[in-house]
PDB file of C-alpha atoms (C1' of nucleotides) in Angstrom:
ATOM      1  CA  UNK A  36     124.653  59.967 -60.817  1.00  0.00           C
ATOM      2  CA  UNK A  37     125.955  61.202 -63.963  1.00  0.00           C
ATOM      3  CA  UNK A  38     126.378  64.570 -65.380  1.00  0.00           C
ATOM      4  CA  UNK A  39     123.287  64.930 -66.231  1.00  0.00           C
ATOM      5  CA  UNK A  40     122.191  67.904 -64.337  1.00  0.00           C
ATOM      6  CA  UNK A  41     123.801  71.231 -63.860  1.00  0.00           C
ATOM      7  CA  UNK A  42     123.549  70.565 -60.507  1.00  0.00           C
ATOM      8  CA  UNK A  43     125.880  67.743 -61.052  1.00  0.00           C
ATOM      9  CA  UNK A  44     127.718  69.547 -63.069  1.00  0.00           C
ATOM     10  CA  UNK A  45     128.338  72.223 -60.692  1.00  0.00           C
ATOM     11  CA  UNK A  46     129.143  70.128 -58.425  1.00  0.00           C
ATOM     12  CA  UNK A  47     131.475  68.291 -60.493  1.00  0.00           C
ATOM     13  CA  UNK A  48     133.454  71.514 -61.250  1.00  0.00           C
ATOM     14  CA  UNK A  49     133.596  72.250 -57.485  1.00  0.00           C
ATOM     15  CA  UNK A  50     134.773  69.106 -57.042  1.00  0.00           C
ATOM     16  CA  UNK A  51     137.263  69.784 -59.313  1.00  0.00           C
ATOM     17  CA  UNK A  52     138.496  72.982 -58.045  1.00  0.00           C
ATOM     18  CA  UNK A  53     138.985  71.541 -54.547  1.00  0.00           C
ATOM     19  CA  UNK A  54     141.363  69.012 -56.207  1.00  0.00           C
ATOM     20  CA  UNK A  55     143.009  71.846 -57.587  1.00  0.00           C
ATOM     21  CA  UNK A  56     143.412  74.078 -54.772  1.00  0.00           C
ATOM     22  CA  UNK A  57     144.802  70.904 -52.394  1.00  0.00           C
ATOM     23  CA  UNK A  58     147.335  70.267 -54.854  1.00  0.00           C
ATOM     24  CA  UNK A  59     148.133  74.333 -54.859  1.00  0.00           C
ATOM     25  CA  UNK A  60     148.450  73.968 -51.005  1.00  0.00           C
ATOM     26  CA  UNK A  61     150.656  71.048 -51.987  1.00  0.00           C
ATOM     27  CA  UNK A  62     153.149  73.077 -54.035  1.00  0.00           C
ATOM     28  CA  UNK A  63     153.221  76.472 -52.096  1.00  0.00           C
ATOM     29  CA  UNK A  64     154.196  73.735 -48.959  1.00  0.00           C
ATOM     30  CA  UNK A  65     156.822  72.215 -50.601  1.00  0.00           C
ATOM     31  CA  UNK A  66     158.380  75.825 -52.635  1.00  0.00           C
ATOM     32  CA  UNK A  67     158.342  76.711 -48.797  1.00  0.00           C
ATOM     33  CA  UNK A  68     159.251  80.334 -49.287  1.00  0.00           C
ATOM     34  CA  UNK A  69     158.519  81.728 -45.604  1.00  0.00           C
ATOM     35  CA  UNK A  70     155.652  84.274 -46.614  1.00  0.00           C
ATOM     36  CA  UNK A  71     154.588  83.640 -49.681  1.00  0.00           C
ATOM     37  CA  UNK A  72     153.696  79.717 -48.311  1.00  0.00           C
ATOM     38  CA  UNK A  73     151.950  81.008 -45.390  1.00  0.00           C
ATOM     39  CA  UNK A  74     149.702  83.393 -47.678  1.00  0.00           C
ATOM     40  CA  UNK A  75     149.414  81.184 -49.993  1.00  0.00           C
ATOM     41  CA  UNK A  76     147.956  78.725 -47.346  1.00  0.00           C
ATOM     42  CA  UNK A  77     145.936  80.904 -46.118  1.00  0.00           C
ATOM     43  CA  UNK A  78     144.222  81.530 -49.801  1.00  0.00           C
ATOM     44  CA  UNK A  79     144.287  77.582 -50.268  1.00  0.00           C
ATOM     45  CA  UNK A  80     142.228  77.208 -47.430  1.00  0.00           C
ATOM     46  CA  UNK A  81     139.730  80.023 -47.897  1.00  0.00           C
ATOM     47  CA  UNK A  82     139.190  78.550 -51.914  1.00  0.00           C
ATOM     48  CA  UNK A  83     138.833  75.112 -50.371  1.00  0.00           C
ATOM     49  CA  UNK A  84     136.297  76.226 -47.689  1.00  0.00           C
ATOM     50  CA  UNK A  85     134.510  77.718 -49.902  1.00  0.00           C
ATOM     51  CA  UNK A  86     134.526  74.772 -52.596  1.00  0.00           C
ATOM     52  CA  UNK A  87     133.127  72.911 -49.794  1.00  0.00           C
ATOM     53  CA  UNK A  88     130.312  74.551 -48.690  1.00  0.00           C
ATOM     54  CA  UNK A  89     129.106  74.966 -52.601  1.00  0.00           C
ATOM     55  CA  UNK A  90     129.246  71.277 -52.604  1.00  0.00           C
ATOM     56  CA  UNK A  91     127.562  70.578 -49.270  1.00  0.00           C
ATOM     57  CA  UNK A  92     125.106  73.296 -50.274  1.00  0.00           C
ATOM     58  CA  UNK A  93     124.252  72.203 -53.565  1.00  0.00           C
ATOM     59  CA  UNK A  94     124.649  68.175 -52.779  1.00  0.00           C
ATOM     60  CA  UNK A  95     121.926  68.471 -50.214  1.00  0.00           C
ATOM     61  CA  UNK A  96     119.558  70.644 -52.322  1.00  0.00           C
ATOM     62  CA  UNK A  97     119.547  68.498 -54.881  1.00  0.00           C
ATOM     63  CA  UNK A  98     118.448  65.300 -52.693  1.00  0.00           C
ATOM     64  CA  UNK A  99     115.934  67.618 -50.456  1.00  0.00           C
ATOM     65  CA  UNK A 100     114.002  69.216 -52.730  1.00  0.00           C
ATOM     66  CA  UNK A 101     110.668  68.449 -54.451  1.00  0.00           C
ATOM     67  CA  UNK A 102     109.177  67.133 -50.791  1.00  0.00           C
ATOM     68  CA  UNK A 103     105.595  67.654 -50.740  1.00  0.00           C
ATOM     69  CA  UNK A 104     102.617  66.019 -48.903  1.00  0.00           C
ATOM     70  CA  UNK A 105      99.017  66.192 -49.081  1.00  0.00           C
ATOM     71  CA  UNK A 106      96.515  67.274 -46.533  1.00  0.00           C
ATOM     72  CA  UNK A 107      95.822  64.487 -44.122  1.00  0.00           C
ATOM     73  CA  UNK A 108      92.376  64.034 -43.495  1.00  0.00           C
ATOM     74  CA  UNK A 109      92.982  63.024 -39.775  1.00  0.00           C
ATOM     75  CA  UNK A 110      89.997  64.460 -38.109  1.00  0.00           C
ATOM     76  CA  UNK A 111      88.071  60.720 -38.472  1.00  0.00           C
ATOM     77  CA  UNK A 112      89.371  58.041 -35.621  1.00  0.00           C
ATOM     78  CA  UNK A 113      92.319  55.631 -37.132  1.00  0.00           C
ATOM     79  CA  UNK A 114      93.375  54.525 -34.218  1.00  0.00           C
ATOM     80  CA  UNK A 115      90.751  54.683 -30.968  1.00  0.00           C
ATOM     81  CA  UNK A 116      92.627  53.624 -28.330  1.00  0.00           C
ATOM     82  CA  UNK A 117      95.157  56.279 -27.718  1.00  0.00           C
ATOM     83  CA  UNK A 118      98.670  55.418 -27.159  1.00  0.00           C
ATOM     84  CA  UNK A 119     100.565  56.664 -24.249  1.00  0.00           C
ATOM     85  CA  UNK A 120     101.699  60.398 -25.197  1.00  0.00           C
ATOM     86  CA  UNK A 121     104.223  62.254 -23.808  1.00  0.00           C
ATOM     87  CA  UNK A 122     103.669  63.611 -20.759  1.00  0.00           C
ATOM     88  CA  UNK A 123     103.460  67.662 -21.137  1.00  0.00           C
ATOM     89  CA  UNK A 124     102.540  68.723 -24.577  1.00  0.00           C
ATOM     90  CA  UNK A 125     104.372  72.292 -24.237  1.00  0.00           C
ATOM     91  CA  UNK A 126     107.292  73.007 -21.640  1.00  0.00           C
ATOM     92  CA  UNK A 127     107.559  75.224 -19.614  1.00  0.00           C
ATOM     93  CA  UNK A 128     108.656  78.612 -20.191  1.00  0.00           C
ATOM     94  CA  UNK A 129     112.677  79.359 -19.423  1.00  0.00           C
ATOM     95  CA  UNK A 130     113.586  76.327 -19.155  1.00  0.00           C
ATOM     96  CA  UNK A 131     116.781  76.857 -20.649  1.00  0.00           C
ATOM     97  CA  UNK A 132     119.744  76.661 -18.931  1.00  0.00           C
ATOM     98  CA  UNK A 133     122.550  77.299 -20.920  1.00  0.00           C
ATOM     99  CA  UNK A 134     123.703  78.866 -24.063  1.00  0.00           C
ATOM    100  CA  UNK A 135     126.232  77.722 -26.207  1.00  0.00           C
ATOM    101  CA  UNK A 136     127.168  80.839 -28.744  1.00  0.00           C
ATOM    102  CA  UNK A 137     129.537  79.233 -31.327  1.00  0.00           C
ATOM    103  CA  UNK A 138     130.488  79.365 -35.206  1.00  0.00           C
ATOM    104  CA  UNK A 139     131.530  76.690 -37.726  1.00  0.00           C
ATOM    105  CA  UNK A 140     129.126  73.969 -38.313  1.00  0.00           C
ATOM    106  CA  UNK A 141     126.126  72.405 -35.880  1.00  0.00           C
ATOM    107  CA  UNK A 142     127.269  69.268 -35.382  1.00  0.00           C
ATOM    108  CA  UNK A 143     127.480  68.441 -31.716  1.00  0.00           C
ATOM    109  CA  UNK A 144     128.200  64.839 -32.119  1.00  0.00           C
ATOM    110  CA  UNK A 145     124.861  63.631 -32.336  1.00  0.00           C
ATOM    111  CA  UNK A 146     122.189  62.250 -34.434  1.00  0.00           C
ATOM    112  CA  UNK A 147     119.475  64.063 -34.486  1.00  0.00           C
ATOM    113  CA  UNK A 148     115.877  63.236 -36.450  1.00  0.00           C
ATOM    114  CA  UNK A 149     112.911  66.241 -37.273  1.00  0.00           C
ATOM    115  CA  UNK A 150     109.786  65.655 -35.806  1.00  0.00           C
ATOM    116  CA  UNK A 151     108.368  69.187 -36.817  1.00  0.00           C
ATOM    117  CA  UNK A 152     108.358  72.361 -37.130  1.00  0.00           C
ATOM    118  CA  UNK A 153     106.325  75.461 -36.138  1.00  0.00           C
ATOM    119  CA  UNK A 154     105.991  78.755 -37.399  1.00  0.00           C
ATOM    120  CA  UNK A 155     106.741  81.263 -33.953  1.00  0.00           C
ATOM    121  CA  UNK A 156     104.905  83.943 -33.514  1.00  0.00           C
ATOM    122  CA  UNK A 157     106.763  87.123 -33.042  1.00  0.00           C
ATOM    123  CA  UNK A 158     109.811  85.440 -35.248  1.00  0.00           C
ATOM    124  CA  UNK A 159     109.805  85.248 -38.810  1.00  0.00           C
ATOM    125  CA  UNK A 160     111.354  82.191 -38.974  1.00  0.00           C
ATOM    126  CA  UNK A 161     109.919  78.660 -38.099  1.00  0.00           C
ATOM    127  CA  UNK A 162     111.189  76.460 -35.464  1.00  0.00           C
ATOM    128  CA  UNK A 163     112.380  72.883 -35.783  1.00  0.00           C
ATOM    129  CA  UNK A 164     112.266  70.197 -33.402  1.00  0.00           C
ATOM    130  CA  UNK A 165     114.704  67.080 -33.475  1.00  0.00           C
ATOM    131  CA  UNK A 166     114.605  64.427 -31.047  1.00  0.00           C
ATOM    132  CA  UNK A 167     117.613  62.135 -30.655  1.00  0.00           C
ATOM    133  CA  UNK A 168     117.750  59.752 -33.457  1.00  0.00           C
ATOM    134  CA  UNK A 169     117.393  56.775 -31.095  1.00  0.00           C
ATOM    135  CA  UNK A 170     114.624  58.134 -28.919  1.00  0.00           C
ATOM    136  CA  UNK A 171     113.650  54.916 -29.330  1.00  0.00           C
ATOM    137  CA  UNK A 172     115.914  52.874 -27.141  1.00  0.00           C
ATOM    138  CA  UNK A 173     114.840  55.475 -24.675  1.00  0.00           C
ATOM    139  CA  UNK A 174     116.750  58.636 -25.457  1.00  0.00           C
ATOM    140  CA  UNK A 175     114.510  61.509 -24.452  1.00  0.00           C
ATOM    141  CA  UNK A 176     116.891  64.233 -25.559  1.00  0.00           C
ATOM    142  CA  UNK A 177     115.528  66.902 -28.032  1.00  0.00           C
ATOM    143  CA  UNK A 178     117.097  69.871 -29.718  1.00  0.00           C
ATOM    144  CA  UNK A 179     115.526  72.751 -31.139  1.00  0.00           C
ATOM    145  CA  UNK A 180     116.493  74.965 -33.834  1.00  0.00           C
ATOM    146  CA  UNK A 181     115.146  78.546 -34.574  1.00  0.00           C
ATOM    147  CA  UNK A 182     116.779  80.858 -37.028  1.00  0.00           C
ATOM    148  CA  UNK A 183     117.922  84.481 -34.850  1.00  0.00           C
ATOM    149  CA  UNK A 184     115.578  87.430 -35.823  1.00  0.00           C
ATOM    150  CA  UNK A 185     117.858  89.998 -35.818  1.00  0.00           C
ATOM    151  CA  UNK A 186     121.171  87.968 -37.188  1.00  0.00           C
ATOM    152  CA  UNK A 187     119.594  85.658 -40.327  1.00  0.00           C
ATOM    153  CA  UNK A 188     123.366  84.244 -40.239  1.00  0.00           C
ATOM    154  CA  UNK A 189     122.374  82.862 -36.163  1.00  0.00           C
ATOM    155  CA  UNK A 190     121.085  79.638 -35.215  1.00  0.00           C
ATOM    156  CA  UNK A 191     119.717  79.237 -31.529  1.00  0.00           C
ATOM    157  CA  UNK A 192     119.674  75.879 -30.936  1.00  0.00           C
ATOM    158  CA  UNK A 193     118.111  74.440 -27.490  1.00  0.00           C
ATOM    159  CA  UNK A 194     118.827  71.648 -25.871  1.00  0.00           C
ATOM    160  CA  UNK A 195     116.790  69.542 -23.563  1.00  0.00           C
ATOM    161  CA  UNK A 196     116.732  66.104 -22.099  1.00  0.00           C
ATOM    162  CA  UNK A 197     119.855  64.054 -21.843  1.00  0.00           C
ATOM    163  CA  UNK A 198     121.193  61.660 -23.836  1.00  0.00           C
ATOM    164  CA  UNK A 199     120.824  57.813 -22.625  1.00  0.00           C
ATOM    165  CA  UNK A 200     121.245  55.879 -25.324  1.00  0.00           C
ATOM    166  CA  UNK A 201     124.926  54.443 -24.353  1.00  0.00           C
ATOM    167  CA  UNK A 202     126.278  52.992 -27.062  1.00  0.00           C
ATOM    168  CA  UNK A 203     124.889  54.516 -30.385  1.00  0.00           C
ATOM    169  CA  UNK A 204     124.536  58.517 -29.982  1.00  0.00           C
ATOM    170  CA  UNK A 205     127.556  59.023 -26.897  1.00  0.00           C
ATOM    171  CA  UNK A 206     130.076  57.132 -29.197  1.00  0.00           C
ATOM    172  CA  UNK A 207     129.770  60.214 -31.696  1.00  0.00           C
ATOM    173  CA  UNK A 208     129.937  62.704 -28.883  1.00  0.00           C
ATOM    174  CA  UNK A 209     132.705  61.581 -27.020  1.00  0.00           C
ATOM    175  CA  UNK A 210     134.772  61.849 -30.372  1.00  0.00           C
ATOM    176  CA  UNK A 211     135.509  65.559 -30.212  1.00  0.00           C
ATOM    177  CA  UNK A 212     132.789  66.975 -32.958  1.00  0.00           C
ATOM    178  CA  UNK A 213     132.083  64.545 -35.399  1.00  0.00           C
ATOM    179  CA  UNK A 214     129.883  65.504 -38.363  1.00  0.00           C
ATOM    180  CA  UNK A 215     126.571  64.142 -37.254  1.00  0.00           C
ATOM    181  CA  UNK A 216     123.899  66.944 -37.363  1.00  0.00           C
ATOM    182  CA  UNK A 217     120.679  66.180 -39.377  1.00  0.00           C
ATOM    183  CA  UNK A 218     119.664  69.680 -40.270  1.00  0.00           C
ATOM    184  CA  UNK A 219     118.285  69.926 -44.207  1.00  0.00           C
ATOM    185  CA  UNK A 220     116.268  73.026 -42.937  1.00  0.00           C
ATOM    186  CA  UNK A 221     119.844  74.966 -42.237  1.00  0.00           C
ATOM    187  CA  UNK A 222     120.819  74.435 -45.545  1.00  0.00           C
ATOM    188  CA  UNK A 223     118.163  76.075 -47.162  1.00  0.00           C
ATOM    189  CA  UNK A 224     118.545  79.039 -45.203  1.00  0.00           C
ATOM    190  CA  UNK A 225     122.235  79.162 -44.293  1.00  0.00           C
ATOM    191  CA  UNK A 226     123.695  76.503 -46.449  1.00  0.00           C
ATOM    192  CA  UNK A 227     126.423  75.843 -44.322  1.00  0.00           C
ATOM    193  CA  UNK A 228     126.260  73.148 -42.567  1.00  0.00           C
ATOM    194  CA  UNK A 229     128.618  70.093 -44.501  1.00  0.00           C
ATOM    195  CA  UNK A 230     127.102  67.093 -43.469  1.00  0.00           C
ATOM    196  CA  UNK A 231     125.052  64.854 -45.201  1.00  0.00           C
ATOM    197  CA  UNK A 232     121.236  64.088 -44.010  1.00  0.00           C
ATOM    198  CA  UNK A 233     121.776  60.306 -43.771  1.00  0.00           C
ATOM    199  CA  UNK A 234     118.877  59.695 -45.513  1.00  0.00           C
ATOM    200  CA  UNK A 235     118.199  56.427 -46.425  1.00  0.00           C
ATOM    201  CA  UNK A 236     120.541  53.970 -44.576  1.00  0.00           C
ATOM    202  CA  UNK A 237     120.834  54.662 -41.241  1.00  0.00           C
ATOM    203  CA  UNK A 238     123.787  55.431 -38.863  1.00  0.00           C
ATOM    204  CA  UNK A 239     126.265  56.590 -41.290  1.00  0.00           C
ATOM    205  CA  UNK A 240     128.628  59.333 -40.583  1.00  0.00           C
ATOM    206  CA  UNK A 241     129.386  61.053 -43.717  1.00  0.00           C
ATOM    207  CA  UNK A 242     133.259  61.223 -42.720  1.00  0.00           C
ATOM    208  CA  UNK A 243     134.006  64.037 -44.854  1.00  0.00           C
ATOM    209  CA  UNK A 244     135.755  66.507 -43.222  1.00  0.00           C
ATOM    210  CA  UNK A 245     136.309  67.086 -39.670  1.00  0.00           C
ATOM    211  CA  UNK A 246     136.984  70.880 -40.558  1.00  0.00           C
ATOM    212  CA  UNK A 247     138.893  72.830 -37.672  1.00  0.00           C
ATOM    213  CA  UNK A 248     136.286  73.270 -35.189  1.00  0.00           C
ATOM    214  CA  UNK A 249     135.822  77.162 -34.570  1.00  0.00           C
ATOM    215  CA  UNK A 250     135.878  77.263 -31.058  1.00  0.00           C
ATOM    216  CA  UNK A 251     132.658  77.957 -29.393  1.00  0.00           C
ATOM    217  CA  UNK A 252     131.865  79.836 -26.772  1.00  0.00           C
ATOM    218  CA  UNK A 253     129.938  78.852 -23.755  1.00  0.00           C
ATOM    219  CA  UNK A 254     127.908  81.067 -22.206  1.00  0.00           C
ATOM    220  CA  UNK A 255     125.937  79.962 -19.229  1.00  0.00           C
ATOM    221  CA  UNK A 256     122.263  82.043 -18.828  1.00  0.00           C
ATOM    222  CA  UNK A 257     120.942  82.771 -15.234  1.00  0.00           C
ATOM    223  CA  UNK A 258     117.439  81.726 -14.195  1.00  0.00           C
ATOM    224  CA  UNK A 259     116.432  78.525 -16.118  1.00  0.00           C
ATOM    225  CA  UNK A 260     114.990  75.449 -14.473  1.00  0.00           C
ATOM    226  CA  UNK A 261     118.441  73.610 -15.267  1.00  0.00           C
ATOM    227  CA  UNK A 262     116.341  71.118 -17.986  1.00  0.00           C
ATOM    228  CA  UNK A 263     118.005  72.028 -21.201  1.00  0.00           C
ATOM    229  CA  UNK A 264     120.245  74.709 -22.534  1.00  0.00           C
ATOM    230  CA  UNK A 265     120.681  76.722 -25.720  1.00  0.00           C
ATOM    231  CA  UNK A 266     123.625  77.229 -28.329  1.00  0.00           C
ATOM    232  CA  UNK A 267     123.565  80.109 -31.288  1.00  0.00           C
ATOM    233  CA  UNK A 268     125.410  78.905 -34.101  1.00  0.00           C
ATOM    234  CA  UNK A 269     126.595  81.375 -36.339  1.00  0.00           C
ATOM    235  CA  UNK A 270     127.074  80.561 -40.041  1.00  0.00           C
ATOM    236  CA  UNK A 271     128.878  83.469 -41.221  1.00  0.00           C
ATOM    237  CA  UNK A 272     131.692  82.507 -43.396  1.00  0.00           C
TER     238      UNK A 272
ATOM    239  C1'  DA B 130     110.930  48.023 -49.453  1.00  0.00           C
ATOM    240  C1'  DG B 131     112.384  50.513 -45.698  1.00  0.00           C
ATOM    241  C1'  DT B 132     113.340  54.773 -43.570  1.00  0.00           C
ATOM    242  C1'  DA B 133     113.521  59.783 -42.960  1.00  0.00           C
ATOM    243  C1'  DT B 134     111.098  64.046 -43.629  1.00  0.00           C
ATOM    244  C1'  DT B 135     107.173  66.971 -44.221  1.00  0.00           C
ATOM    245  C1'  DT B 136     103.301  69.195 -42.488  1.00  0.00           C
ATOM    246  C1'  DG B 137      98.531  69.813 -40.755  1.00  0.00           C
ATOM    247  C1'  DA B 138      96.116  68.665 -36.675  1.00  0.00           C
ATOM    248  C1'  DC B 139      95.688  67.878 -31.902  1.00  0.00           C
ATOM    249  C1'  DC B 140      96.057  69.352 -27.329  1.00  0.00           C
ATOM    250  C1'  DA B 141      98.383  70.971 -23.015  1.00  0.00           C
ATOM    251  C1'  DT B 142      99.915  75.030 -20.956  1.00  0.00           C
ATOM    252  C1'  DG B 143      99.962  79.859 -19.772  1.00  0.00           C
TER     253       DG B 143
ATOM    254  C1'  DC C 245      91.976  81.980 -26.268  1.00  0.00           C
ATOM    255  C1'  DA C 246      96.628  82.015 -28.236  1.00  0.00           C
ATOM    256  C1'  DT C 247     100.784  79.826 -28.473  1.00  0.00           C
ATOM    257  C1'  DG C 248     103.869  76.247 -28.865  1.00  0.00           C
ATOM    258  C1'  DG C 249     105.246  71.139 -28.644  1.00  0.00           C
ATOM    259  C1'  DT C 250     104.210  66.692 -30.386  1.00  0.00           C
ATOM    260  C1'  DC C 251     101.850  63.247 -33.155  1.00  0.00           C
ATOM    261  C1'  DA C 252     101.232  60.695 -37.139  1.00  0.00           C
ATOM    262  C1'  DA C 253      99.752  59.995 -42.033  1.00  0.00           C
ATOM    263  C1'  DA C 254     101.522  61.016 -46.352  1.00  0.00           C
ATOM    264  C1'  DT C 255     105.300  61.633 -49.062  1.00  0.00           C
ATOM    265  C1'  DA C 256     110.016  61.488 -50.819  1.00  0.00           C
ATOM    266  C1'  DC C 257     114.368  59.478 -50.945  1.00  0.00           C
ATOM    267  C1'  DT C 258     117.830  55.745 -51.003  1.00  0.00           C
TER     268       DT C 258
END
DNA sequence: AGTATTTGACCATG
DNA sequence: CATGGTCAAATACT
């Protein structure tokens, strides 16, 4: 990619100011003057947070945008003999269990992969649906991801299904909170979320940064069925 | 060329 | 009947 764009070239500059501010972190460390370091750091940080989220911002709309499809004339038979489909089309209400209220970023360790999205009535926002990115070594887990009404900055984010494929999508999860999340959508709203879409190749962790994990809050909800549970991810900076 | 995402349609559930 | 969850072809990206 060259400079082509003034997207790159944004990003190119951002780039460049994170440099710069690292290396300012650098020398207020090393000067070491009680105060003004700490200050200084905190500054450093701020500039560099922001830098990144710029570049995660801009970086993904550049790649996502432009997607388009044409109606798909699907009414007509293609395939007769119906494949086995899932077994219930639409869960049941309050099924979930727990809610997870926390800020930072939406990676929970876990690859996830959009299988569609619904416009809600009563919410303004649409709903997306992810399924576990290796739902097909048997992984029935699913995520969903709805924008809050009333905070624009909230995600809610369900959960349901568990995780069974061993190997592939637990490795990322055990490992504290590794970026993983798939979430394109979240960037065009929120544009917070600094992980890369793994488009293309699969199963690549863009190992960027592993930025100091706000701590989230758990907060367990009363009366669910126990299937899933929810998280609301805040992306206030 | 292969894979991920988009998006309208289908269909089960309430 | 309305709503919401999933499917799957078409499309876009790497």
């Amino acid at each position: 990619m060259a400079l082509s764009t003034p997207t790159a070239v944004v990003l190119e500059l951002m780039t460049m100011g994170q440099q710069s501010a690292a290396h300012l972190r650098e020398l207020l460390m090393a000067a070491s003057p009680p105060m003004a370091a700490e200050h200084g750091q905190a500054l450093t940080a701020e500039i560099l947070r922001c830098c990144d989220r710029v570049i995660a911002a801009i970086s993904k709309g550049a790649t996502g945008a432009g997607k388009k499809r044409k109606v798909a004339d699907r009414g007509a038979a293609t395939c007769p003999s119906d494949l086995p489909l899932m077994s219930s089309k639409r869960r049941a209400r309050g099924t979930a269990a727990h809610r997870v209220l926390e800020t930072g970023t939406a990676a929970d360790g876990f690859e996830w992969r959009k299988y569609g999205q619904k416009d809600i009535n009563g919410s303004k926002h649409p709903r997306f649906y992810y399924r576990c990115a290796y739902s097909g070594e048997g992984c029935g887990a699913t995520r969903r991801v709805q924008q809050s009404r009333d905070e624009p900055a909230a995600f809610v984010i369900s959960y349901y299904g568990e995780h069974t494929c061993a190997d592939a999508c637990q490795q990322g999860a055990r490992s504290a909170m590794p970026p993983a999340v798939v979430d394109s959508a979240l960037n065009a709203w929120g544009g917070a979320v600094g992980v890369d879409s793994n488009g293309g190749s699969r199963g690549q962790w863009s190992s960027s940064s592993s930025s100091e994990g706000s701590s989230p809050v758990l907060e367990f909800l009363e009366g669910g069925l126990g299937v899933g549970w929810e998280s609301v991810v805040n992306y206030l900076g």
